[in-house]
């Protein structure tokens, strides 16, 4: 499911970049430098959206989950499946807390 969510996020990022490219193309008509402006709009949107929607949240949640699984293993005697599900819940719980810092 994790890889599927990355796929969905990548499709979203790509679609947003294409949309921004179309808007830049329409805005600049047939003027000089149109290709460069469209390319900048697409690349800029793709890079920043990929960082904000996929890379930074994915890395952050992954590290929180890894740390929580490690800590649960050191501090509890819970069976591994319980620790893994708890780790998943902790990772999902972090999402609301990382949104604002990433958006800034």
JSON list of C-alpha atoms in Angstrom, two decimals, residues 39-88:
[
{"chain": "A", "resi": 39, "resn": "UNK", "atom": "CA", "xyz": [9.58, 24.42, -19.06]},
{"chain": "A", "resi": 40, "resn": "UNK", "atom": "CA", "xyz": [10.37, 26.47, -15.96]},
{"chain": "A", "resi": 41, "resn": "UNK", "atom": "CA", "xyz": [6.73, 26.31, -14.83]},
{"chain": "A", "resi": 42, "resn": "UNK", "atom": "CA", "xyz": [6.58, 22.53, -15.29]},
{"chain": "A", "resi": 43, "resn": "UNK", "atom": "CA", "xyz": [9.93, 21.77, -13.67]},
{"chain": "A", "resi": 44, "resn": "UNK", "atom": "CA", "xyz": [9.42, 24.21, -10.80]},
{"chain": "A", "resi": 45, "resn": "UNK", "atom": "CA", "xyz": [5.97, 22.81, -10.03]},
{"chain": "A", "resi": 46, "resn": "UNK", "atom": "CA", "xyz": [7.10, 19.19, -10.33]},
{"chain": "A", "resi": 47, "resn": "UNK", "atom": "CA", "xyz": [10.16, 19.63, -8.08]},
{"chain": "A", "resi": 48, "resn": "UNK", "atom": "CA", "xyz": [8.40, 21.58, -5.33]},
{"chain": "A", "resi": 49, "resn": "UNK", "atom": "CA", "xyz": [5.26, 19.45, -5.38]},
{"chain": "A", "resi": 50, "resn": "UNK", "atom": "CA", "xyz": [7.35, 16.26, -5.34]},
{"chain": "A", "resi": 51, "resn": "UNK", "atom": "CA", "xyz": [9.27, 17.53, -2.34]},
{"chain": "A", "resi": 52, "resn": "UNK", "atom": "CA", "xyz": [6.16, 18.74, -0.49]},
{"chain": "A", "resi": 53, "resn": "UNK", "atom": "CA", "xyz": [3.84, 15.85, -1.40]},
{"chain": "A", "resi": 54, "resn": "UNK", "atom": "CA", "xyz": [6.11, 12.81, -1.64]},
{"chain": "A", "resi": 55, "resn": "UNK", "atom": "CA", "xyz": [9.72, 13.14, -0.53]},
{"chain": "A", "resi": 56, "resn": "UNK", "atom": "CA", "xyz": [9.61, 15.17, 2.69]},
{"chain": "A", "resi": 57, "resn": "UNK", "atom": "CA", "xyz": [6.44, 13.62, 4.16]},
{"chain": "A", "resi": 58, "resn": "UNK", "atom": "CA", "xyz": [7.50, 10.12, 3.11]},
{"chain": "A", "resi": 59, "resn": "UNK", "atom": "CA", "xyz": [10.95, 10.48, 4.65]},
{"chain": "A", "resi": 60, "resn": "UNK", "atom": "CA", "xyz": [9.60, 12.07, 7.84]},
{"chain": "A", "resi": 61, "resn": "UNK", "atom": "CA", "xyz": [6.92, 9.45, 8.41]},
{"chain": "A", "resi": 62, "resn": "UNK", "atom": "CA", "xyz": [9.36, 6.66, 7.58]},
{"chain": "A", "resi": 63, "resn": "UNK", "atom": "CA", "xyz": [11.82, 7.89, 10.20]},
{"chain": "A", "resi": 64, "resn": "UNK", "atom": "CA", "xyz": [9.10, 8.36, 12.82]},
{"chain": "A", "resi": 65, "resn": "UNK", "atom": "CA", "xyz": [7.90, 4.80, 12.16]},
{"chain": "A", "resi": 66, "resn": "UNK", "atom": "CA", "xyz": [11.43, 3.38, 12.30]},
{"chain": "A", "resi": 67, "resn": "UNK", "atom": "CA", "xyz": [12.16, 5.19, 15.56]},
{"chain": "A", "resi": 68, "resn": "UNK", "atom": "CA", "xyz": [8.85, 4.17, 17.13]},
{"chain": "A", "resi": 69, "resn": "UNK", "atom": "CA", "xyz": [9.29, 0.51, 16.12]},
{"chain": "A", "resi": 70, "resn": "UNK", "atom": "CA", "xyz": [12.78, 0.55, 17.61]},
{"chain": "A", "resi": 71, "resn": "UNK", "atom": "CA", "xyz": [11.61, 2.22, 20.83]},
{"chain": "A", "resi": 72, "resn": "UNK", "atom": "CA", "xyz": [8.63, -0.11, 21.21]},
{"chain": "A", "resi": 73, "resn": "UNK", "atom": "CA", "xyz": [10.99, -3.06, 20.78]},
{"chain": "A", "resi": 74, "resn": "UNK", "atom": "CA", "xyz": [13.28, -1.72, 23.51]},
{"chain": "A", "resi": 75, "resn": "UNK", "atom": "CA", "xyz": [10.62, -0.58, 25.99]},
{"chain": "A", "resi": 76, "resn": "UNK", "atom": "CA", "xyz": [7.77, -3.11, 25.66]},
{"chain": "A", "resi": 77, "resn": "UNK", "atom": "CA", "xyz": [7.29, -6.84, 25.51]},
{"chain": "A", "resi": 78, "resn": "UNK", "atom": "CA", "xyz": [4.51, -6.54, 22.96]},
{"chain": "A", "resi": 79, "resn": "UNK", "atom": "CA", "xyz": [4.49, -9.13, 20.17]},
{"chain": "A", "resi": 80, "resn": "UNK", "atom": "CA", "xyz": [5.90, -7.94, 16.84]},
{"chain": "A", "resi": 81, "resn": "UNK", "atom": "CA", "xyz": [2.50, -7.65, 15.07]},
{"chain": "A", "resi": 82, "resn": "UNK", "atom": "CA", "xyz": [1.21, -5.38, 17.85]},
{"chain": "A", "resi": 83, "resn": "UNK", "atom": "CA", "xyz": [4.36, -3.24, 17.66]},
{"chain": "A", "resi": 84, "resn": "UNK", "atom": "CA", "xyz": [4.02, -2.97, 13.87]},
{"chain": "A", "resi": 85, "resn": "UNK", "atom": "CA", "xyz": [0.35, -1.91, 14.01]},
{"chain": "A", "resi": 86, "resn": "UNK", "atom": "CA", "xyz": [1.16, 0.58, 16.78]},
{"chain": "A", "resi": 87, "resn": "UNK", "atom": "CA", "xyz": [3.99, 1.94, 14.64]},
{"chain": "A", "resi": 88, "resn": "UNK", "atom": "CA", "xyz": [1.58, 2.34, 11.73]}
]
